[in-house]
Coordinates of C-alpha atoms and ligand atoms in Angstrom, one line a residue:
M31 CA 29.5 -29.2 45.8
T32 CA 32.9 -29.7 47.5
T33 CA 35.5 -31.7 45.8
T34 CA 37.9 -34.1 47.8
S35 CA 40.4 -34.7 45.0
S36 CA 43.4 -32.5 44.8
L37 CA 47.0 -32.5 43.3
I38 CA 48.9 -30.0 45.4
L39 CA 52.8 -28.9 44.9
A40 CA 54.2 -27.5 48.1
L41 CA 57.6 -25.5 48.6
E42 CA 59.6 -25.7 51.8
S43 CA 62.6 -23.5 52.8
S44 CA 62.2 -22.5 56.3
C45 CA 65.6 -23.5 57.7
D46 CA 68.4 -25.7 56.0
E47 CA 66.3 -28.0 53.7
T48 CA 65.1 -26.9 50.2
A49 CA 62.2 -29.3 49.2
A50 CA 59.4 -29.6 47.0
S51 CA 56.6 -32.3 46.9
V52 CA 53.5 -33.2 45.1
V53 CA 50.8 -34.9 47.1
R54 CA 47.5 -36.4 45.8
D55 CA 44.3 -36.1 47.7
G56 CA 46.1 -34.7 50.9
R57 CA 47.4 -38.3 51.6
V58 CA 49.5 -39.9 48.8
I59 CA 53.1 -38.6 48.4
L60 CA 53.8 -38.7 44.5
S61 CA 57.2 -37.1 45.0
N62 CA 59.3 -35.9 48.0
V63 CA 62.4 -33.9 47.0
I64 CA 64.8 -32.6 49.7
A65 CA 68.0 -31.0 49.1
T66 CA 69.9 -30.9 52.5
Q67 CA 72.4 -28.2 53.2
H68 CA 74.2 -30.0 56.1
K69 CA 77.5 -30.1 54.5
L70 CA 77.4 -26.3 54.2
H71 CA 77.0 -25.8 57.8
V72 CA 79.0 -28.6 59.3
E73 CA 82.2 -26.5 59.9
Y74 CA 80.1 -23.9 61.9
G75 CA 78.3 -26.5 64.0
G76 CA 74.9 -25.0 63.3
V77 CA 72.9 -23.1 60.5
V78 CA 74.3 -19.9 59.2
P79 CA 71.2 -18.0 58.2
E80 CA 72.9 -16.1 55.1
I81 CA 74.5 -19.3 53.8
A82 CA 71.2 -21.0 54.1
S83 CA 69.3 -18.4 52.1
R84 CA 71.9 -18.3 49.3
A85 CA 71.7 -22.2 49.0
H86 CA 68.0 -22.1 48.8
I87 CA 68.2 -19.7 45.7
E88 CA 70.5 -22.0 44.1
K89 CA 68.2 -25.1 44.8
I90 CA 64.7 -24.1 44.7
L91 CA 64.3 -24.3 40.9
P92 CA 66.0 -27.8 40.4
V93 CA 64.0 -29.1 43.3
I94 CA 60.6 -27.9 42.1
D95 CA 61.3 -29.4 38.6
Q96 CA 62.5 -32.7 40.0
A97 CA 59.4 -32.9 42.3
V98 CA 57.0 -32.3 39.4
T99 CA 58.9 -34.8 37.0
K100 CA 59.0 -37.4 39.7
A101 CA 55.3 -37.1 40.4
G102 CA 54.7 -37.7 36.7
V103 CA 52.4 -34.7 36.5
T104 CA 52.5 -31.2 34.6
F105 CA 52.3 -28.0 36.2
D106 CA 48.9 -27.4 34.5
E107 CA 47.5 -30.5 36.2
L108 CA 48.2 -28.9 39.6
D109 CA 45.2 -27.6 41.6
A110 CA 47.2 -25.3 44.0
I111 CA 50.7 -24.2 45.0
A112 CA 51.3 -24.6 48.9
V113 CA 54.2 -23.0 50.7
G114 CA 55.5 -22.8 54.2
N115 CA 55.3 -19.3 55.2
R116 CA 56.0 -19.6 59.0
P117 CA 57.8 -20.3 61.3
G118 CA 61.6 -20.1 60.3
L119 CA 64.5 -17.9 59.1
I120 CA 63.0 -15.0 57.4
G121 CA 65.9 -14.9 54.7
S122 CA 65.3 -18.8 54.0
L123 CA 61.4 -18.5 54.2
L124 CA 61.4 -15.9 51.5
I125 CA 62.8 -18.1 48.9
A126 CA 60.1 -20.7 48.8
V127 CA 57.3 -18.0 49.4
S128 CA 58.6 -15.9 46.4
A129 CA 58.8 -19.0 44.1
A130 CA 55.3 -20.4 45.3
K131 CA 53.8 -16.9 44.5
S132 CA 55.6 -16.5 41.1
L133 CA 54.3 -20.1 40.3
A134 CA 50.7 -19.5 41.7
W135 CA 50.5 -16.2 39.6
S136 CA 51.8 -17.3 36.5
L137 CA 49.8 -20.7 36.5
G138 CA 46.8 -19.0 37.7
K139 CA 46.5 -21.4 40.6
P140 CA 45.4 -20.8 44.2
L141 CA 48.1 -20.1 46.8
I142 CA 48.1 -21.6 50.3
G143 CA 50.5 -20.6 53.0
V144 CA 51.0 -23.3 55.6
D145 CA 52.3 -23.2 59.3
H146 CA 55.5 -25.7 59.3
V147 CA 54.7 -26.8 62.9
Q148 CA 51.1 -27.7 62.3
A149 CA 52.2 -29.5 59.1
H150 CA 54.7 -31.5 61.1
L151 CA 51.6 -33.0 63.0
Y152 CA 50.0 -34.0 59.6
A153 CA 53.1 -36.0 58.4
A154 CA 52.0 -39.2 60.3
D155 CA 48.9 -39.4 58.1
L156 CA 50.9 -39.4 54.7
V157 CA 51.6 -42.6 52.8
M158 CA 54.3 -43.4 50.1
D159 CA 52.2 -46.1 48.6
A160 CA 49.8 -45.0 45.9
D161 CA 47.8 -48.2 46.4
A162 CA 47.5 -48.0 50.2
Q163 CA 44.2 -48.6 51.7
L164 CA 43.3 -45.3 53.3
S165 CA 41.2 -45.0 56.4
E166 CA 39.7 -41.6 57.4
P167 CA 42.1 -40.0 60.4
D168 CA 40.3 -40.1 63.6
Y169 CA 39.9 -37.1 65.6
P170 CA 40.2 -35.9 68.5
A171 CA 44.1 -36.8 68.7
L172 CA 46.8 -36.0 71.3
G173 CA 49.3 -34.2 69.0
L174 CA 53.1 -34.2 70.1
V175 CA 55.5 -32.0 68.1
V176 CA 59.2 -32.7 68.9
S177 CA 61.5 -30.6 66.6
G178 CA 64.5 -28.5 66.6
G179 CA 62.4 -25.3 67.5
H180 CA 59.3 -26.9 69.3
T181 CA 58.3 -29.3 71.9
C182 CA 54.6 -29.0 72.3
L183 CA 51.5 -31.1 73.1
Y184 CA 48.2 -30.3 71.6
H185 CA 44.5 -31.4 71.7
V186 CA 43.9 -31.8 68.0
T187 CA 40.4 -31.8 66.7
S188 CA 40.9 -31.7 63.0
A189 CA 43.7 -31.5 60.5
L190 CA 43.5 -27.6 60.8
E191 CA 42.3 -27.3 64.4
M192 CA 44.3 -27.6 67.6
T193 CA 44.7 -26.2 71.0
K194 CA 48.1 -26.1 72.9
L195 CA 48.4 -28.2 76.1
G196 CA 52.0 -27.8 76.7
N197 CA 55.3 -26.2 75.5
T198 CA 59.0 -26.1 76.4
I199 CA 59.8 -23.3 78.8
D200 CA 63.3 -23.2 77.5
D201 CA 65.2 -25.4 74.9
A202 CA 63.2 -27.7 72.5
V203 CA 64.1 -31.3 72.6
G204 CA 65.8 -31.2 69.1
E205 CA 67.9 -28.3 70.3
A206 CA 68.9 -30.1 73.4
Y207 CA 70.1 -33.1 71.3
D208 CA 71.9 -30.7 69.2
K209 CA 73.6 -29.2 72.1
A210 CA 74.3 -32.5 73.6
A211 CA 76.2 -33.6 70.6
V212 CA 78.4 -30.7 70.8
I213 CA 79.3 -31.3 74.3
L214 CA 79.9 -35.0 73.6
D215 CA 81.7 -34.2 70.4
A216 CA 79.4 -36.6 68.6
G217 CA 79.4 -35.0 65.1
Y218 CA 77.0 -32.9 63.0
P219 CA 73.9 -33.2 62.5
G220 CA 73.7 -33.6 66.2
G221 CA 70.2 -35.3 66.8
P222 CA 70.8 -38.2 64.5
M223 CA 74.5 -38.6 65.5
L224 CA 73.6 -38.8 69.2
D225 CA 70.8 -41.1 68.5
K226 CA 73.3 -43.4 66.8
L227 CA 75.8 -43.2 69.4
A228 CA 73.2 -43.7 72.4
Q229 CA 72.2 -46.9 70.7
T230 CA 75.8 -48.4 71.3
G231 CA 75.7 -47.3 75.0
D232 CA 74.3 -48.6 78.2
P233 CA 72.3 -46.0 80.3
K234 CA 72.6 -48.3 83.2
G235 CA 76.4 -48.1 82.9
I236 CA 76.3 -44.7 84.8
D237 CA 74.3 -42.7 87.2
P238 CA 71.1 -41.4 85.4
L239 CA 71.0 -37.9 84.3
P240 CA 68.3 -35.5 86.0
I241 CA 65.6 -33.9 84.0
S242 CA 62.8 -31.6 85.4
L243 CA 59.2 -32.7 84.9
L244 CA 58.0 -29.3 86.5
D245 CA 55.0 -29.1 88.7
K246 CA 53.1 -32.4 89.1
D247 CA 50.2 -31.3 86.7
S248 CA 52.4 -29.5 84.2
L249 CA 52.4 -30.5 80.6
D250 CA 55.3 -28.2 79.8
F251 CA 58.7 -29.3 79.2
S252 CA 62.2 -28.2 80.3
Y253 CA 65.6 -29.3 78.7
S254 CA 68.1 -26.6 79.9
G255 CA 68.9 -28.6 83.2
L256 CA 69.6 -31.8 81.4
K257 CA 72.0 -30.0 79.1
T258 CA 74.0 -28.5 81.9
A259 CA 73.9 -31.7 83.9
L260 CA 75.5 -33.5 80.8
L261 CA 78.0 -30.6 80.6
Y262 CA 79.2 -31.1 84.0
R263 CA 79.2 -34.9 83.8
V264 CA 81.5 -34.7 80.6
R265 CA 83.8 -32.0 81.7
G266 CA 83.7 -32.1 85.5
N267 CA 83.4 -29.3 87.7
P268 CA 83.9 -25.7 86.5
S269 CA 86.1 -23.2 88.0
G270 CA 86.3 -19.4 87.2
K271 CA 83.4 -17.4 85.8
G272 CA 82.2 -16.3 82.6
K273 CA 84.5 -16.3 79.7
D274 CA 87.3 -17.5 82.1
V275 CA 85.6 -20.5 83.2
T276 CA 87.6 -23.6 82.9
F277 CA 86.8 -27.3 83.2
E278 CA 88.5 -30.4 84.6
R279 CA 88.4 -32.3 81.3
S280 CA 86.9 -32.3 78.0
A281 CA 85.0 -34.9 75.7
S282 CA 88.3 -36.1 74.0
D283 CA 89.4 -37.3 77.5
L284 CA 86.4 -39.9 77.6
T285 CA 86.7 -43.5 76.5
A286 CA 84.3 -44.5 73.6
D287 CA 82.4 -46.5 76.0
E288 CA 81.9 -43.6 78.6
K289 CA 80.8 -41.4 75.6
A290 CA 78.4 -44.0 74.6
N291 CA 77.0 -44.5 78.0
L292 CA 76.5 -40.8 78.6
A293 CA 74.7 -40.5 75.2
A294 CA 72.5 -43.4 76.3
A295 CA 71.8 -41.5 79.4
F296 CA 71.0 -38.4 77.7
Q297 CA 68.5 -40.3 75.3
Q298 CA 66.9 -42.0 78.2
A299 CA 66.3 -38.8 80.2
A300 CA 65.3 -36.6 77.1
I301 CA 62.9 -39.2 75.5
G302 CA 61.7 -40.5 78.9
A303 CA 60.7 -37.0 79.9
V304 CA 58.6 -36.8 76.6
T305 CA 56.8 -40.1 77.2
K306 CA 56.0 -39.1 81.0
K307 CA 54.4 -36.0 79.7
V308 CA 52.5 -37.7 77.0
K309 CA 51.1 -40.0 79.7
R310 CA 50.2 -37.1 82.0
A311 CA 48.2 -35.4 79.0
L312 CA 46.5 -38.7 78.1
D313 CA 45.5 -38.9 82.0
Q314 CA 44.3 -35.5 82.1
M315 CA 42.4 -35.6 78.9
A316 CA 40.7 -38.9 80.2
E317 CA 39.7 -37.0 83.5
Q318 CA 38.1 -34.3 81.5
G319 CA 36.2 -36.7 79.3
K320 CA 38.3 -35.9 76.3
T321 CA 39.9 -39.3 75.7
P322 CA 41.8 -38.9 72.2
K323 CA 41.4 -41.6 69.6
R324 CA 45.0 -41.8 68.8
I325 CA 48.4 -40.2 69.3
L326 CA 50.0 -38.1 66.6
V327 CA 53.7 -37.6 66.5
G328 CA 55.7 -35.1 64.3
G329 CA 58.9 -33.1 64.0
G330 CA 62.4 -34.2 63.2
V331 CA 62.9 -35.9 66.7
S332 CA 60.1 -38.3 65.6
A333 CA 62.9 -39.9 63.5
N334 CA 64.5 -40.9 67.0
S335 CA 64.8 -44.5 67.5
E336 CA 64.0 -44.5 71.2
I337 CA 61.0 -42.0 70.9
R338 CA 59.5 -44.4 68.2
K339 CA 60.0 -47.5 70.6
Q340 CA 58.6 -45.7 73.6
M341 CA 55.5 -44.2 71.9
L342 CA 54.6 -47.8 70.2
A343 CA 55.0 -49.3 73.7
L344 CA 52.7 -46.8 75.2
G345 CA 50.2 -47.3 72.5
E346 CA 50.1 -50.9 73.3
Q347 CA 49.9 -50.3 77.0
R348 CA 46.8 -48.0 76.6
N349 CA 45.5 -49.7 73.7
M350 CA 45.5 -46.5 71.4
Q351 CA 46.5 -46.1 67.9
V352 CA 50.1 -44.3 67.6
C353 CA 50.7 -42.6 64.3
L354 CA 54.4 -42.0 63.6
P355 CA 55.4 -40.3 60.2
P356 CA 57.1 -42.4 57.7
M357 CA 60.9 -41.8 58.1
S358 CA 61.1 -40.0 54.9
V359 CA 58.8 -37.1 56.2
C360 CA 60.0 -36.8 59.8
L361 CA 62.5 -34.1 59.1
D362 CA 61.8 -31.0 57.1
N363 CA 59.9 -31.7 54.0
A364 CA 57.4 -30.3 51.7
A365 CA 55.1 -33.3 51.5
M366 CA 53.6 -32.6 55.0
L367 CA 52.8 -29.1 53.8
A368 CA 51.1 -30.4 50.6
G369 CA 49.0 -32.7 52.6
L370 CA 47.8 -30.1 55.1
A371 CA 47.0 -27.7 52.3
H372 CA 44.6 -30.1 50.7
H373 CA 42.2 -29.4 53.7
R374 CA 42.4 -25.6 52.8
F375 CA 42.0 -26.3 49.1
V376 CA 38.8 -28.4 49.6
A377 CA 37.5 -25.6 51.9
G378 CA 38.3 -23.0 49.3
D379 CA 40.5 -21.1 51.7
F380 CA 43.2 -19.4 49.8
D381 CA 45.8 -16.8 50.4
T382 CA 46.5 -13.8 48.4
L383 CA 49.8 -12.8 46.6
D384 CA 50.8 -10.5 49.5
L385 CA 51.2 -13.7 51.8
P386 CA 53.8 -12.6 54.4
V387 CA 56.8 -14.6 55.9
I388 CA 56.6 -14.9 59.7
A389 CA 59.5 -15.9 62.1
T390 CA 57.0 -17.6 64.7
S391 CA 54.5 -20.2 64.6
A392 CA 50.9 -19.5 65.1
M393 CA 50.2 -22.9 66.7
Ligands
KG4_39 O1 61.6 -30.8 62.1 P1 63.1 -30.6 61.9 O2 63.9 -31.1 60.7 O3 63.2 -29.0 61.9 C1 62.8 -28.2 62.7 O4 61.4 -27.8 62.4 O5 63.2 -27.8 63.8 O6 63.9 -30.9 63.4 C2 65.2 -31.0 63.5 C3 65.5 -31.5 64.6 C4 67.0 -31.2 65.0 O7 67.2 -30.6 66.2 C5 67.7 -32.5 64.8 O8 68.8 -32.7 65.7 C6 66.6 -33.4 65.5 O9 65.4 -32.8 64.9 N1 66.7 -35.0 65.1 C7 66.8 -35.9 66.0 C8 67.0 -37.1 65.2 N2 66.8 -36.7 63.9 C9 66.5 -35.4 63.9 N3 67.1 -35.7 67.3 C10 67.1 -36.9 68.0 N4 67.3 -38.2 67.2 C11 67.4 -38.2 65.9 N5 67.3 -39.6 65.2
ZN40 ZN1 60.4 -28.8 61.0

């Protein structure tokens, strides 16, 4: 007999968030504790791996305690301990993985290692409300992961099974946002700050920024050209080469309106390209007789105001369900790991205590 009920504690420390969460039956978030390290990295303009690992060590135990307490459960009541063991910074991943192994071993509970990218695609099926009416998630789905490290499209046939349809050939969309925020001097963390600035601007106020859609049938993405186009638009033409390169001006020479319009033009190009590729993927899947039942979106950039707007509009146009994660589980969190781990738990598919940490995703 298989069981469909579970209470799973998951831990996450792949980058700059230390997180723990308890999820019931793979769907209901009982707690979602996230300790972010943004303040520690702000002066460097990006995540410093050694600082991140040390902060995870300080935070992991308090975060686990809070997650279990907020969920109103005891450690004994848990059915399994899940952990993100790939992809991520190795020194960071090791903290949650070591803690999860210790907990699983000392409590005598199964250990389940989860791929963080796959888990991002599961976040849209989580709910915060314990009384929510839950319908069974429908498959096949078209999956879109838009994060700091990934920009990928998938043909998703179950919570645990997916085939990649497209990938970025250079920067991920979140990475492009972070770099664009540096170019525009928009603040840190770059993605959310640029999104906010873009909402105050008018993309029609300036010439559009170009973005490559690659070959006409390609489902891949490319963001490095957009980043360079923005750089030249902000700073003017370069002269000199290598480390001697100089520009005509810098972001501080722009007016507030010019900055906001450039941010809006960047957002229009970056998100417009995602929407075009999602449409292309839907058309190709339909031609192959594989029309998906819904579009699943996940990853940090799924918090972006414009992508949420464009995906919902696309869903209306195509009469297709679009599933966006609740805002609290768009960025890195452990609830998505606990939810996905439920499907491994019910299948009795557990890991051993020699679970490795791996820098790259298997997805
Ligand atoms: O999923 P995530 O938290 O970490 C990774 O797995 O990479 O995604 C982080 C990325 C960062 O690049 C961040 O700038 C971007 O998501 N991001 C956003 C927004 N919120 C987060 N990008 C655009 N608009 C946002 N509102
Ligand atoms: Zn992530």
